[in-house]
Amino acid sequence: MDETPKNLWKYYMDRSKYQDHITIPTIDSTIESENVNEEVVYIGDLEKRKQAYGICGECKEPGTGWKWCQSCNAKRLKDNFKNWTSGNKDIDEFIQQSQLNAVYYKKYLEWIPFEKFQNITYIAEGGFDFLNEIKSHLQIYHLDIVQCFGITQDPNNKEYMMVIEYCEYGNLRNYLNKSENYINYKSKIENLLKIARGLLDIHNAEKVHKDFHSGNILLNKIGSPYISDLGMCQPANIKQTVKEGIYGVLPYMAPEVLRGQQYTKAADIYSFGIIMNELLSEEIPFNDISHDEILVIKICKGLRPTIPKDIPKLIADLIIKCWDAEIKNRPTAKELYQLLKKWYDDMYTAKYNSEAEIYIQTNECDKIREEKFKNRSNEEKSKSFKTHPQAIYTSRLLNFKNLPKPVNSSDLTSFQFSSDTSYTAQTTSANPISECLDVQLSELELNEICQDVEDNIE
C-alpha cells in the first residue's frame, strides 16, 4: 500500500497509565486489566479515551488508539481498496476486514508486493495454519507478541507469507548460543517477565499457544523477546479430540498433553517452566538423549531437565512449580507475571533495598556464573551446544499410546504461593542456591520403563 496513515491528531494528553488502544469487552467478560500496570480503556469511556488518545483532527471524536481514529482511518483505507489486490479474493477480503476494524495502527494488515523487499535471505520455515496465525495476531494485545505487518506472495512458488517484524537475534536458542557476553540474572528475569506478560496476553484473550518453546521466542536488536508462531493458537475452551496424534516439540510438552489429554492454559505454563530453565541455565533441555517413547515415559514418571546448582533457590522453586505433573499445582500466567514483576522491581531498586531476598540470591549466583563464563574453554563452549542426533527441536506430529499417569519425582522440592496476591517462594534450606535437580530414575524404574515399551510394541 503506497499511502501511509495520516497524522490526524491536533494533540493528545497524558496516556502514561493507559494501554495503547481500546478494548472492546465481550459478553460476560471481566472489566479488568491483568496484563500490565496500565488501565484498560473501553470503547464507551469517552472521557478516558480523550485523555489517553486525544482528539481526531478530522472528525473531532476521541481516538481508539494512540494517534488513531477508527472511523476516519477505515474510510481512508476503504477508499484505497481499488489500488491494490493480492490476486486472491479471500486474502483481499481478509486484509480489508482487518483495515476496516482496526482500533490501533498495529492492528491492521497490508498487502505488500514481493518486489518491495530487498536483500531477501531465507531464515527458516515456520507456522502451522497461515490464516489462523494472522487472526491470532489481530486478536491478542501486541506488546510482547511479534508484530505482523501484512501478507505477501512469493512470485516463484506462489505461496502466501506473513510479513512480521525482523528480530536480529533470531530465536532464544540462537541468542544464547551467540552471546559473547555474560547475561546476568537481572536481564534474564526481565526477559522472563516480558515472555510471561506475552503469555498472559494470550491467555487473557482466552487462547492457548499450544506450541510454546524457545524456537518461538524471538529477540529484537536490543535483546527484547517476543512470542511468535501463533499458528496453533486456539480458543482455550475448545474441546479437542486427538485421533492421529499431537503436534509440538517433545521436551516442552506437558505430560498430560503427551498422553493426549485436553490442551489447557496450564500446558502453556509447563512449557514456560522448561523455557525458563533453558534461559537461566543456558542448557538445551534433554539435548543428550533421543526424543523417543522412552523419554516420553520418563517424563510421565517425573523426569525433568537439570536445574543447575547456580540457579537461585527462589527461581528454582518457581520452575518446579511450573512443570508440576499436577495441573492444579501450576501457577497461572497472571501469578507468573506478578511474581516475576515483583522480583524484577526488587532487583531494580536493590540500591535502596539491598535486603530483598531475590537480590541476595541472584547477586551470589551471578558471581559464580560469571566466573564460570570467563573461564570456559572453547571445548566446553562447543560441547554445550551439541545435541543427540535423535534430539529434535522442531515441531512435529507425535503419537504415543498407553502412557503412564503423570507423577512428580520424590526428588522435587516444594514451592508454595501464599493465599493472597503477594506471592512468596518458601525455600527448604538456608542456602539461597538451588540443589542440582536432575530428576533421575532408579534402575528398577528404568527396567519397568523398558518393559512398558516392549509390552506396547507387542
XYZ file of N, CA and C in Angstrom, residues 107-215:
327
model
N -2.831 -2.865 14.377
C -3.855 -3.887 14.285
C -4.503 -3.970 12.909
N -3.824 -3.473 11.900
C -4.352 -3.704 10.567
C -3.242 -4.240 9.672
N -3.651 -4.968 8.647
C -2.710 -5.611 7.730
C -2.641 -4.842 6.421
N -1.580 -5.070 5.690
C -1.426 -4.510 4.347
C -1.087 -5.622 3.374
N -1.432 -5.407 2.112
C -0.909 -6.252 1.055
C 0.429 -5.649 0.638
N 1.502 -6.429 0.749
C 2.851 -5.918 0.494
C 3.432 -6.651 -0.714
N 3.533 -6.004 -1.859
C 4.085 -6.652 -3.055
C 5.496 -7.181 -2.791
N 5.773 -8.361 -3.294
C 7.049 -9.024 -3.023
C 8.232 -8.216 -3.542
N 8.033 -7.473 -4.617
C 9.135 -6.715 -5.218
C 9.612 -5.565 -4.328
N 8.851 -5.257 -3.295
C 9.273 -4.188 -2.389
C 10.341 -4.646 -1.394
N 10.548 -5.959 -1.306
C 11.563 -6.461 -0.377
C 12.945 -6.421 -1.025
N 13.958 -6.180 -0.206
C 15.341 -6.150 -0.667
C 16.199 -7.060 0.203
N 17.284 -7.552 -0.382
C 18.243 -8.387 0.357
C 17.550 -9.538 1.084
N 16.749 -10.285 0.328
C 15.982 -11.382 0.915
C 16.901 -12.561 1.230
N 16.841 -13.048 2.455
C 17.627 -14.205 2.890
C 16.701 -15.196 3.562
N 16.781 -16.462 3.189
C 15.955 -17.492 3.825
C 16.468 -17.735 5.238
N 15.581 -17.677 6.219
C 15.958 -17.924 7.610
C 15.426 -19.278 8.060
N 14.120 -19.428 8.051
C 13.506 -20.685 8.473
C 12.059 -20.690 8.020
N 11.510 -21.886 7.926
C 10.103 -22.026 7.594
C 9.346 -22.248 8.881
N 8.335 -21.450 9.119
C 7.604 -21.567 10.375
C 6.122 -21.525 10.146
N 5.397 -21.593 11.256
C 3.947 -21.501 11.170
C 3.295 -22.844 10.920
N 1.989 -22.902 11.194
C 1.251 -24.147 11.052
C -0.033 -23.916 10.276
N -0.784 -22.918 10.663
C -2.034 -22.567 9.998
C -1.958 -21.082 9.662
N -1.797 -20.770 8.410
C -1.469 -19.425 7.948
C -2.483 -18.377 8.403
N -3.756 -18.524 8.011
C -4.753 -17.508 8.337
C -5.086 -17.502 9.826
N -5.078 -18.666 10.445
C -5.343 -18.723 11.878
C -4.275 -17.950 12.653
N -3.025 -18.068 12.211
C -1.941 -17.359 12.886
C -2.119 -15.846 12.775
N -2.478 -15.376 11.592
C -2.654 -13.934 11.411
C -3.839 -13.426 12.221
N -4.921 -14.189 12.276
C -6.078 -13.807 13.091
C -5.673 -13.663 14.551
N -4.848 -14.575 15.022
C -4.406 -14.511 16.416
C -3.603 -13.247 16.680
N -2.775 -12.842 15.716
C -2.013 -11.597 15.875
C -2.949 -10.397 16.018
N -4.071 -10.430 15.315
C -5.009 -9.310 15.366
C -5.847 -9.318 16.640
N -6.006 -10.478 17.243
C -6.907 -10.608 18.386
C -6.218 -10.442 19.733
N -4.894 -10.522 19.759
C -4.160 -10.503 21.022
C -3.429 -9.173 21.179
N -3.409 -8.654 22.397
C -2.687 -7.415 22.680
C -1.235 -7.559 22.246
N -0.683 -6.531 21.633
C 0.536 -6.662 20.827
C 1.855 -6.552 21.574
N 1.892 -6.094 22.803
C 3.123 -5.590 23.410
C 4.294 -6.578 23.347
N 4.051 -7.835 23.693
C 5.125 -8.831 23.721
C 4.908 -9.943 22.702
N 4.063 -9.674 21.715
C 3.832 -10.586 20.599
C 4.433 -9.947 19.360
N 5.183 -10.719 18.581
C 5.838 -10.141 17.403
C 4.780 -9.563 16.460
N 5.034 -8.371 15.923
C 4.035 -7.700 15.096
C 3.979 -8.289 13.695
N 2.765 -8.464 13.208
C 2.538 -8.883 11.821
C 2.128 -7.660 11.018
N 2.900 -7.321 9.968
C 2.632 -6.129 9.168
C 1.647 -6.396 8.032
N 1.662 -7.618 7.514
C 0.780 -7.896 6.394
C 1.097 -9.210 5.726
N 0.670 -9.311 4.451
C 0.805 -10.550 3.683
C 1.469 -10.239 2.356
N 2.292 -11.171 1.874
C 2.912 -11.062 0.551
C 2.857 -12.428 -0.115
N 3.337 -12.484 -1.357
C 3.340 -13.750 -2.093
C 4.638 -13.911 -2.859
N 5.241 -15.081 -2.704
C 6.458 -15.396 -3.457
C 6.074 -15.620 -4.918
N 6.608 -14.825 -5.851
C 6.212 -14.967 -7.256
C 6.677 -16.278 -7.893
N 7.650 -16.936 -7.281
C 8.165 -18.175 -7.854
C 7.299 -19.385 -7.531
N 7.021 -19.597 -6.227
C 6.219 -20.770 -5.859
C 4.763 -20.430 -5.560
N 4.418 -19.132 -5.646
C 3.045 -18.640 -5.447
C 2.528 -18.830 -4.020
N 3.392 -19.109 -3.063
C 2.961 -19.279 -1.692
C 2.776 -17.920 -1.009
N 1.705 -17.820 -0.223
C 1.483 -16.603 0.553
C 2.276 -16.676 1.846
N 2.745 -15.523 2.308
C 3.591 -15.482 3.500
C 3.194 -14.309 4.383
N 3.369 -14.506 5.696
C 3.218 -13.415 6.655
C 4.455 -12.534 6.606
N 4.275 -11.256 6.823
C 5.397 -10.328 6.951
C 5.404 -9.846 8.394
N 6.412 -10.263 9.151
C 6.485 -9.909 10.566
C 7.728 -9.074 10.841
N 7.755 -8.515 12.027
C 8.894 -7.690 12.440
C 10.182 -8.512 12.416
N 11.244 -7.916 11.901
C 12.537 -8.591 11.844
C 13.188 -8.571 13.221
N 13.600 -9.731 13.702
C 14.235 -9.859 15.013
C 15.685 -10.284 14.813
N 16.593 -9.334 15.018
C 18.001 -9.519 14.664
C 18.677 -10.695 15.369
N 18.304 -10.953 16.615
C 18.966 -12.014 17.370
C 18.412 -13.402 17.078
N 17.377 -13.489 16.271
C 16.790 -14.797 15.998
C 16.014 -15.302 17.202
N 15.941 -16.641 17.334
C 15.182 -17.172 18.460
C 16.031 -17.257 19.723
N 15.406 -17.647 20.817
C 16.066 -17.655 22.116
C 17.288 -18.560 22.127
N 17.180 -19.719 21.486
C 18.324 -20.633 21.445
C 19.500 -20.000 20.718
N 19.255 -19.347 19.571
C 20.331 -18.661 18.840
C 20.936 -17.547 19.682
N 20.081 -16.819 20.383
C 20.520 -15.709 21.229
C 21.493 -16.209 22.299
N 21.143 -17.305 22.947
C 22.019 -17.850 23.994
C 23.307 -18.415 23.402
N 23.206 -19.065 22.255
C 24.387 -19.662 21.613
C 25.395 -18.613 21.160
N 24.869 -17.497 20.645
C 25.753 -16.494 20.028
C 26.248 -15.432 20.998
N 25.681 -15.397 22.193
C 26.046 -14.347 23.137
C 27.511 -14.474 23.553
N 28.260 -13.408 23.355
C 29.679 -13.400 23.732
C 29.893 -12.750 25.091
N 28.839 -12.172 25.639
C 28.934 -11.512 26.942
C 28.073 -12.247 27.965
N 28.463 -12.130 29.205
C 27.697 -12.761 30.270
C 26.343 -12.074 30.408
N 25.274 -12.870 30.477
C 23.916 -12.341 30.660
C 23.548 -12.526 32.120
N 23.382 -11.430 32.850
C 23.148 -11.544 34.286
C 21.684 -11.861 34.593
N 21.437 -12.155 35.865
C 20.099 -12.578 36.275
C 19.073 -11.467 36.149
N 19.484 -10.243 36.345
C 18.537 -9.143 36.197
C 17.994 -9.085 34.767
N 18.884 -9.230 33.786
C 18.459 -9.218 32.384
C 17.575 -10.417 32.069
N 17.942 -11.571 32.623
C 17.165 -12.772 32.341
C 15.777 -12.704 32.963
N 15.695 -12.180 34.183
C 14.389 -12.050 34.826
C 13.530 -11.031 34.076
N 14.148 -9.974 33.561
C 13.396 -9.004 32.762
C 12.832 -9.665 31.508
N 13.642 -10.496 30.838
C 13.159 -11.187 29.649
C 12.058 -12.187 29.990
N 12.222 -12.906 31.096
C 11.174 -13.832 31.522
C 9.889 -13.091 31.856
N 10.015 -11.920 32.443
C 8.861 -11.090 32.762
C 8.098 -10.734 31.489
N 8.819 -10.360 30.440
C 8.172 -9.981 29.178
C 7.528 -11.192 28.501
N 8.195 -12.335 28.560
C 7.621 -13.550 27.978
C 6.351 -13.940 28.733
N 6.407 -13.853 30.075
C 5.228 -14.168 30.892
C 4.092 -13.197 30.594
N 4.433 -11.931 30.375
C 3.415 -10.925 30.056
C 2.769 -11.225 28.705
N 3.587 -11.651 27.746
C 3.036 -12.023 26.446
C 2.133 -13.243 26.546
N 2.546 -14.228 27.349
C 1.708 -15.409 27.549
C 0.411 -15.027 28.253
N 0.486 -14.090 29.206
C -0.718 -13.614 29.877
C -1.660 -12.942 28.887
N -1.117 -12.186 27.950
C -1.957 -11.551 26.934
C -2.688 -12.593 26.091
N -1.992 -13.691 25.767
C -2.624 -14.783 25.017
C -3.744 -15.400 25.844
N -3.462 -15.667 27.121
C -4.462 -16.285 27.985
C -5.607 -15.329 28.292
N -5.319 -14.024 28.415
C -6.389 -13.045 28.621
C -7.339 -12.983 27.434
N -6.824 -13.305 26.252
C -7.667 -13.367 25.055
C -8.403 -14.701 24.976
N -8.311 -15.487 26.064
C -8.933 -16.812 26.160
C -8.444 -17.742 25.061
N -7.125 -17.691 24.850
C -6.480 -18.582 23.895
C -5.339 -19.323 24.561
N -4.898 -20.400 23.928
C -3.688 -21.110 24.347
C -2.734 -21.150 23.156
N -1.421 -21.102 23.444
C -0.435 -21.056 22.356
C -0.283 -22.414 21.688
N -0.094 -23.465 22.476
C -0.033 -24.861 22.028
C 1.278 -25.286 21.387
N 2.183 -24.369 21.099
C 3.473 -24.753 20.510
C 4.549 -23.845 21.095
N 4.596 -23.800 22.408
C 5.402 -22.829 23.151
C 6.766 -23.435 23.469
N 7.805 -22.950 22.805
C 9.168 -23.436 23.043
C 10.152 -22.342 22.661
N 11.439 -22.557 22.944
C 12.437 -21.494 22.767
C 12.593 -21.076 21.308
N 12.265 -21.960 20.370
C 12.339 -21.600 18.956
C 11.293 -20.586 18.555
